[in-house]
XYZ file of C-alpha atoms in Angstrom:
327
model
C 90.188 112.533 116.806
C 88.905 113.094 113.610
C 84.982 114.023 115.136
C 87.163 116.415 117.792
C 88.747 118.142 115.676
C 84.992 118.802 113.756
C 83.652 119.939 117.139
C 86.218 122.449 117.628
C 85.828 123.805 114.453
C 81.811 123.852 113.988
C 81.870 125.389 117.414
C 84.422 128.227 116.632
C 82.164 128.969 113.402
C 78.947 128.910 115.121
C 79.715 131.319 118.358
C 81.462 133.699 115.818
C 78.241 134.250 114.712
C 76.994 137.886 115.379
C 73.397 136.194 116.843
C 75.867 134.257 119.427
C 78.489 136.715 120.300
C 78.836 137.544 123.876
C 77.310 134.251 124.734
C 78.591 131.282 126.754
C 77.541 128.989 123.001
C 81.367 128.487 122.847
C 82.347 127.118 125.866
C 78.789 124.975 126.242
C 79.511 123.794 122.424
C 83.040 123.373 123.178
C 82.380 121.020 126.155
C 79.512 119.327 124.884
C 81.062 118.605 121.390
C 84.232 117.008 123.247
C 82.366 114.767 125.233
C 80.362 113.638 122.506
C 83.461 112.917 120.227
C 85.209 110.802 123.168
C 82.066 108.714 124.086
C 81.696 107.386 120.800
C 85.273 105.877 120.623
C 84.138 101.839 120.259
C 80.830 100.561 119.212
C 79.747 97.518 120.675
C 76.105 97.063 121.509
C 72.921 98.929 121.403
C 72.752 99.924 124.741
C 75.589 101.968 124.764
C 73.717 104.868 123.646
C 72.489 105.220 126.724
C 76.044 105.815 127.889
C 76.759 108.204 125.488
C 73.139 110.243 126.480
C 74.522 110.083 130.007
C 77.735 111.391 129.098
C 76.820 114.149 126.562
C 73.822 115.612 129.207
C 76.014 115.191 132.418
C 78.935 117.423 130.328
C 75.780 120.149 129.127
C 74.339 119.743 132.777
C 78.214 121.051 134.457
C 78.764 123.425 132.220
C 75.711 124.889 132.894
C 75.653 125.003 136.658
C 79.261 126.527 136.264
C 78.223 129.293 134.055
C 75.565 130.347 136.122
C 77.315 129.852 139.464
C 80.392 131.943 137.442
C 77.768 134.823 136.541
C 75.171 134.059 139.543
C 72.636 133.628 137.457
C 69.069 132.324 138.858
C 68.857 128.554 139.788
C 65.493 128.564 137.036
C 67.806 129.506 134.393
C 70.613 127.405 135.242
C 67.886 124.305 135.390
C 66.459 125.949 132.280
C 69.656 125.456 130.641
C 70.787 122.279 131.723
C 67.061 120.847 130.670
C 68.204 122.175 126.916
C 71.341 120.387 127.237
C 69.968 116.603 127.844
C 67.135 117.338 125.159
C 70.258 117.874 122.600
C 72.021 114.677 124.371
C 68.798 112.545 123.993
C 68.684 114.312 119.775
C 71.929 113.890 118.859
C 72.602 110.514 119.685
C 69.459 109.491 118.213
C 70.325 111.644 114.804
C 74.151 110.209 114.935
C 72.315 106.303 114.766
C 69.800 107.299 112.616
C 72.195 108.610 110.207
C 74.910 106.103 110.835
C 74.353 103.490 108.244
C 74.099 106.908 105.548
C 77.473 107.674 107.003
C 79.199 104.243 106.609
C 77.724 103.475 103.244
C 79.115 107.264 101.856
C 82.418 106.417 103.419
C 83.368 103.268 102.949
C 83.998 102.336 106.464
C 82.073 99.978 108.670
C 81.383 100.450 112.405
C 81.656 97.630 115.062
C 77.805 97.608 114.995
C 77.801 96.594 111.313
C 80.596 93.505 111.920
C 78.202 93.089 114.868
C 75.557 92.175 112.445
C 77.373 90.092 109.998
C 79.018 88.213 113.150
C 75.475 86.682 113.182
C 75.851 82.705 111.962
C 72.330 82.482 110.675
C 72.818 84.725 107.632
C 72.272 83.723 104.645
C 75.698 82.916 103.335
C 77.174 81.557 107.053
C 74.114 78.969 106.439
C 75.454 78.410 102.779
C 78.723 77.788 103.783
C 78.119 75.229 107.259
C 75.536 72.988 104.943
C 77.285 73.129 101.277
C 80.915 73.001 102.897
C 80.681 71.523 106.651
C 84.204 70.831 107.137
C 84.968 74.558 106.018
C 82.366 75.801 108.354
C 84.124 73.948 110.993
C 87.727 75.201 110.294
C 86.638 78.691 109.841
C 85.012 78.709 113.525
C 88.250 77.499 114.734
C 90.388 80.088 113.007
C 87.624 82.859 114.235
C 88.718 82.026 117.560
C 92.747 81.673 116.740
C 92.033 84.904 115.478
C 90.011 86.766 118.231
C 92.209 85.580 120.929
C 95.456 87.075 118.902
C 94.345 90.355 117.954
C 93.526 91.075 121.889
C 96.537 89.921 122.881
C 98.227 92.259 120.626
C 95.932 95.190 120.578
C 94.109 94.708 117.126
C 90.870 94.940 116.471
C 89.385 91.446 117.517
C 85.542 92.115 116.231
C 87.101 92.224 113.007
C 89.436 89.658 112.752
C 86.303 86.987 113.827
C 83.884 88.273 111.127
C 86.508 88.492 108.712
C 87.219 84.858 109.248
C 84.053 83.678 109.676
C 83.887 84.821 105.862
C 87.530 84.357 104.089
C 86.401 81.101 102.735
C 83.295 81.147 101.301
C 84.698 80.738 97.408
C 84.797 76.981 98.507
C 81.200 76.903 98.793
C 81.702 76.805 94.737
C 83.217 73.396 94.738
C 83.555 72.207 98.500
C 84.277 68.334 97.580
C 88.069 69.821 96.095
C 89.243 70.811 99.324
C 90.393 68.438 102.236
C 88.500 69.467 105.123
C 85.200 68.510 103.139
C 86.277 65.171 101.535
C 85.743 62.141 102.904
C 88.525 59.473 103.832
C 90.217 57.566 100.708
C 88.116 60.147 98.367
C 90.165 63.218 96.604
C 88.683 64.530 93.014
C 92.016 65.653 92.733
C 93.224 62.013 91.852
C 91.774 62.422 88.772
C 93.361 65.547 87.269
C 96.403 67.252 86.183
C 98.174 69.125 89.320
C 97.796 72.302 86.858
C 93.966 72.219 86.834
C 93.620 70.760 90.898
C 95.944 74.165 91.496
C 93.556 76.435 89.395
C 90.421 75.092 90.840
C 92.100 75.827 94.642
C 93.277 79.419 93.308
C 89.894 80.323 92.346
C 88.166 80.111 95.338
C 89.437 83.411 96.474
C 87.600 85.399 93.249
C 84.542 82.975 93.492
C 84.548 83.857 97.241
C 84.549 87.786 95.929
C 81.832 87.246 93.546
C 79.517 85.702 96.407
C 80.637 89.183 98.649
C 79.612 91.134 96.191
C 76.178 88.960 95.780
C 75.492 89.166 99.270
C 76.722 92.600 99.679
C 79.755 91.686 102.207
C 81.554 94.908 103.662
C 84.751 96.224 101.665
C 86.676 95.053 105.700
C 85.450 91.781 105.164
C 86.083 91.213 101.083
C 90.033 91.863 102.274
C 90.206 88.928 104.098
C 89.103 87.207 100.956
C 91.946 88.133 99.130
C 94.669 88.890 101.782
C 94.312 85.540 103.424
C 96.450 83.837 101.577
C 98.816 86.837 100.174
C 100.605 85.640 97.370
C 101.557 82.235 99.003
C 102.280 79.065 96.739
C 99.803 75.841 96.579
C 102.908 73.934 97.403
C 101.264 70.417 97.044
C 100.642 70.770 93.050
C 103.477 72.629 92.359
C 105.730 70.062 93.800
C 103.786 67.662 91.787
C 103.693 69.308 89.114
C 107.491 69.081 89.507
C 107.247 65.543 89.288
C 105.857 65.104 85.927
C 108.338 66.814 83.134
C 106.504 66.156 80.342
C 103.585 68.663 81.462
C 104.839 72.748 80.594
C 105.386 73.984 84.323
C 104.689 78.082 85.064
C 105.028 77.931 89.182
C 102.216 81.714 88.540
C 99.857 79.356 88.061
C 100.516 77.866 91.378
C 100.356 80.921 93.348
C 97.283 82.833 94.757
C 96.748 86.238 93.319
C 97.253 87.997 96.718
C 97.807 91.086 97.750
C 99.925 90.630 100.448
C 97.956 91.591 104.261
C 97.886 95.280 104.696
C 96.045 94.789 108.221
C 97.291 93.237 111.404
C 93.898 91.237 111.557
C 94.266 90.124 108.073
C 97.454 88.863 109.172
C 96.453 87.356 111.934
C 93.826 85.488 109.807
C 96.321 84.367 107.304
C 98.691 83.250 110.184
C 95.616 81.380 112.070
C 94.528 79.588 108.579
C 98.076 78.159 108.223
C 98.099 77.093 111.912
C 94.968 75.768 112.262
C 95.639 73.356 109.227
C 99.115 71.946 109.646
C 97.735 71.242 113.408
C 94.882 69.236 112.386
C 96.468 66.585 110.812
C 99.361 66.090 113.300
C 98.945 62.566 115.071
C 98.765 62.472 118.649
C 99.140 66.047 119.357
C 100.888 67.557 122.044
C 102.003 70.595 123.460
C 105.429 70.839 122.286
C 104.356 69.102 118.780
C 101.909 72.278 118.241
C 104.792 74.897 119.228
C 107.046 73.326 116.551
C 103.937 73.803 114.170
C 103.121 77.258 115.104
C 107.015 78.401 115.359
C 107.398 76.777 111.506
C 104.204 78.362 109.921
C 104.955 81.970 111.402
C 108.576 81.739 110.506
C 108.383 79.909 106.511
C 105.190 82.779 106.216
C 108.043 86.006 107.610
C 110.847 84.148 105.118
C 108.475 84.535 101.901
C 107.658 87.953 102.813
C 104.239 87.895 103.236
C 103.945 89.309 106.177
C 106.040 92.568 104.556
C 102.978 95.112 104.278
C 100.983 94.253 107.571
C 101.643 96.686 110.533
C 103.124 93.733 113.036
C 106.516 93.890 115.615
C 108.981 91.118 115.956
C 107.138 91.631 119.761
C 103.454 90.676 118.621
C 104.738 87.942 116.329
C 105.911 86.430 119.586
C 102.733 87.253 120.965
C 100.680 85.722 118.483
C 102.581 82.844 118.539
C 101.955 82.044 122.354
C 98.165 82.770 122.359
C 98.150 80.690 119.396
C 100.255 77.546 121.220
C 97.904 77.990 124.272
């Protein structure tokens, strides 16, 4: 909408011109610039700029045969014309991707070409995390695809929710041996400390994970899944045994992650998958009706502690979520 609404305007400017007046450049420009803006709409691969070449010179190729047909103009200028047209299809597009990473480091916002790239599992830190934290690696592949298959279902943007989870828990690559999915049976370095300093060490993985996206350069989209997916949820497990032993001071804040809350449906999504994906795991002898009753209980304890109060979801994709989640 936004690259529309430029068109029209650049367009108006330019054929008020007086070098331009009582010329077709407004209608051509008009045309031309409105294809262009509503080719462009989702970036996937490569080859779709070929798509958007076709697009952009079949729009400059009508308009010309119309105008001259309109003012029955000769068939060499009409071919004339059209031949300008493509040659500002084929420069365009290749200007708009040559000046596309400018454009995304200047604004702050990252294309589906970019997540394309850091979707790729051989990068440095995706090869950090599957050798220094296996189990990790292994869990964040399944919640990539919890993820993916819920944001289509509801309409979000699935590219995003899979890179963002392929990367929301890379702080554990700081200390993998402190978190279940990397210990090995009967062996827990939690055993050995105080419930306050187990809960600290699990907290910080969420700024150590933002001090290795800022190392490696991670996309703003991808640091919020960092921090949003966990909100400000408790670490239940210490805190209750924390509760257990009087003598120690208790201050349930430092027991809680720092948050913010999700402000995205995909971040969401991700915090909603990483709860799931969990609490199913370690269920014995699971079955379909065991995994509902886990998926039902997870959505519903994470809607009564508000966290889900700042992301952008319906009671109706909730639901949604839930079944492609249970399937």
């Amino acid at each position: 909408r936004i690259s529309l609404i430029a068109a029209m305007v650049l367009t108006t400017l330019v054929a008020g011109q007086s070098v331009f007046r009582g010329t077709n450049a407004l209608f051509i420009n008009l045309v031309g610039g409105a294809v262009a803006a509503l080719s462009v709409g989702e970036i996937r691969r490569r080859n779709q700029s070929y798509q958007w070449i076709a697009a952009i010179a079949a729009a400059y190729v009508a308009t010309a045969v119309a105008i001259g047909l309109t003012l029955d103009q000769p068939w060499r200028v009409i071919v004339v014309s059209a031949g300008f047209g493509v040659l500002n299809a084929l420069g365009c597009v290749l200007l708009a991707i040559l000046l596309l990473p400018m454009a995304e480091a200047f604004t702050g916002i990252e294309t589906d070409l970019t997540l394309l790239e850091w979707s790729d599992l051989n990068r440095p830190l995706m090869q950090r995390l599957s050798l220094e934290a296996p189990g990790t690696y292994a869990h964040t592949i399944a919640i990539a695809n919890l993820a993916d298959s819920a944001c289509r279902a509801i309409g979000a943007n699935a590219l995003l929710a899979r890179v963002g989870a392929y990367y929301h828990d890379i702080g554990k690559i700081a200390r993998p041996q402190y978190f279940v999915e990397n210990q090995p049976k009967g062996r827990n370095p939690h055993d050995a400390l105080k419930p306050g300093a187990s809960a600290q060490i699990i907290r910080n993985h969420v700024r150590e994970g933002l001090e290795l996206a800022a190392e490696y350069k991670l996309p703003r989209a991808l640091r919020a899944f960092i921090t949003e997916h966990h909100g400000t949820g408790t670490i239940t497990y210490f805190l209750d045994k924390a509760r257990q032993r009087p003598a120690d001071p208790l201050d349930a804040a430092e027991f809680a992650y720092p948050g913010p809350l999700p402000q995205t449906a995909e971040t969401a999504v991700v915090m909603l998958a990483d709860g799931i994906e969990a609490a199913t795991r370690v269920l014995n002898e699971p079955t379909a009706e065991k995994i509902r009753d886990v998926v039902e209980h997870i959505v519903r304890q994470r809607v009564e502690q508000g966290q889900l109060a700042d992301a952008p979801l319906t009671l109706r994709q909730l639901e949604t979520i839930k079944s492609e989640f249970t399937r």
